[in-house]
C-alpha cells in the first residue's frame, strides 16, 4: 500500500489509511507530535486521536506496521 515514512497529502491517501486502519504519524516542523489512526478528514483538517490537525501546518507520514 504505502511505504513506511511516505508523506501523505492527498484525500485518497487519507481515505486509504482510514479504510485500512494504517497508522499515521503527525509532525510539526521536524518534531513528532502524535501517531494514530485517521478518524475523519476534510480539505483543511485531519482528525487523529480526537484531535483536529490543520493540513497546512502539520506533516502526515504513513506508518504501516507500527
PDB file of C-alpha atoms in Angstrom:
ATOM      1  CA  UNK A   1       0.000   0.000   0.000  1.00  0.00           C
ATOM      2  CA  UNK A   2       2.285   2.779   1.274  1.00  0.00           C
ATOM      3  CA  UNK A   3       5.938   2.762   2.270  1.00  0.00           C
ATOM      4  CA  UNK A   4       6.901   3.415   5.861  1.00  0.00           C
ATOM      5  CA  UNK A   5       7.765   7.112   6.028  1.00  0.00           C
ATOM      6  CA  UNK A   6       5.853   8.121   2.896  1.00  0.00           C
ATOM      7  CA  UNK A   7       4.332  11.620   3.164  1.00  0.00           C
ATOM      8  CA  UNK A   8       0.546  11.843   2.887  1.00  0.00           C
ATOM      9  CA  UNK A   9      -1.136  14.887   1.403  1.00  0.00           C
ATOM     10  CA  UNK A  10      -3.962  13.878  -0.946  1.00  0.00           C
ATOM     11  CA  UNK A  11      -7.500  12.995   0.132  1.00  0.00           C
ATOM     12  CA  UNK A  12      -7.151   9.490  -1.311  1.00  0.00           C
ATOM     13  CA  UNK A  13      -4.046   8.933   0.860  1.00  0.00           C
ATOM     14  CA  UNK A  14      -6.074   9.677   3.989  1.00  0.00           C
ATOM     15  CA  UNK A  15      -9.046   7.641   2.781  1.00  0.00           C
ATOM     16  CA  UNK A  16      -6.778   4.628   2.156  1.00  0.00           C
ATOM     17  CA  UNK A  17      -5.335   4.925   5.666  1.00  0.00           C
ATOM     18  CA  UNK A  18      -8.789   5.305   7.183  1.00  0.00           C
ATOM     19  CA  UNK A  19     -10.146   2.270   5.298  1.00  0.00           C
ATOM     20  CA  UNK A  20      -7.142   0.034   6.012  1.00  0.00           C
ATOM     21  CA  UNK A  21      -6.610   1.311   9.576  1.00  0.00           C
ATOM     22  CA  UNK A  22      -2.968   2.130   8.906  1.00  0.00           C
ATOM     23  CA  UNK A  23      -1.347   4.453  11.478  1.00  0.00           C
ATOM     24  CA  UNK A  24      -0.310   7.979  10.557  1.00  0.00           C
ATOM     25  CA  UNK A  25       2.432   9.928  12.307  1.00  0.00           C
ATOM     26  CA  UNK A  26       1.992  13.674  12.734  1.00  0.00           C
ATOM     27  CA  UNK A  27       4.882  16.153  12.682  1.00  0.00           C
ATOM     28  CA  UNK A  28       5.027  19.887  13.314  1.00  0.00           C
ATOM     29  CA  UNK A  29       8.135  21.217  11.585  1.00  0.00           C
ATOM     30  CA  UNK A  30      10.625  18.419  12.424  1.00  0.00           C
ATOM     31  CA  UNK A  31       9.101  17.443  15.772  1.00  0.00           C
ATOM     32  CA  UNK A  32       6.932  14.363  16.308  1.00  0.00           C
ATOM     33  CA  UNK A  33       3.533  15.360  17.749  1.00  0.00           C
ATOM     34  CA  UNK A  34       1.276  12.290  17.556  1.00  0.00           C
ATOM     35  CA  UNK A  35       0.666   8.905  15.978  1.00  0.00           C
ATOM     36  CA  UNK A  36      -2.680   7.225  15.476  1.00  0.00           C
ATOM     37  CA  UNK A  37      -5.447   6.362  13.072  1.00  0.00           C
ATOM     38  CA  UNK A  38      -7.354   8.716  10.793  1.00  0.00           C
ATOM     39  CA  UNK A  39     -10.920   9.094  12.065  1.00  0.00           C
ATOM     40  CA  UNK A  40     -12.019  11.804   9.624  1.00  0.00           C
ATOM     41  CA  UNK A  41     -10.536  14.223   7.093  1.00  0.00           C
ATOM     42  CA  UNK A  42     -11.625  17.345   5.265  1.00  0.00           C
ATOM     43  CA  UNK A  43      -9.897  19.755   2.888  1.00  0.00           C
ATOM     44  CA  UNK A  44      -8.465  21.630   5.898  1.00  0.00           C
ATOM     45  CA  UNK A  45      -8.123  19.160   8.785  1.00  0.00           C
ATOM     46  CA  UNK A  46      -7.229  15.559   9.617  1.00  0.00           C
ATOM     47  CA  UNK A  47      -8.751  14.055  12.778  1.00  0.00           C
ATOM     48  CA  UNK A  48      -6.394  11.672  14.575  1.00  0.00           C
ATOM     49  CA  UNK A  49      -6.902  10.610  18.224  1.00  0.00           C
ATOM     50  CA  UNK A  50      -9.843  13.037  18.506  1.00  0.00           C
ATOM     51  CA  UNK A  51      -7.555  15.977  17.658  1.00  0.00           C
ATOM     52  CA  UNK A  52      -8.007  18.070  14.526  1.00  0.00           C
ATOM     53  CA  UNK A  53      -4.694  18.777  12.790  1.00  0.00           C
ATOM     54  CA  UNK A  54      -4.506  21.567  10.221  1.00  0.00           C
ATOM     55  CA  UNK A  55      -3.327  20.139   6.904  1.00  0.00           C
ATOM     56  CA  UNK A  56      -1.411  23.324   6.132  1.00  0.00           C
ATOM     57  CA  UNK A  57       0.550  23.350   9.395  1.00  0.00           C
ATOM     58  CA  UNK A  58       1.366  19.680  10.020  1.00  0.00           C
ATOM     59  CA  UNK A  59       3.079  16.928   8.060  1.00  0.00           C
ATOM     60  CA  UNK A  60       1.485  13.463   7.927  1.00  0.00           C
ATOM     61  CA  UNK A  61       3.582  10.335   7.420  1.00  0.00           C
ATOM     62  CA  UNK A  62       2.445   6.749   6.731  1.00  0.00           C
ATOM     63  CA  UNK A  63       3.491   4.225   9.390  1.00  0.00           C
ATOM     64  CA  UNK A  64       2.340   0.770   8.236  1.00  0.00           C
ATOM     65  CA  UNK A  65       3.338  -1.955  10.654  1.00  0.00           C
ATOM     66  CA  UNK A  66       3.718   0.431  13.589  1.00  0.00           C
TER      67      UNK A  66
END
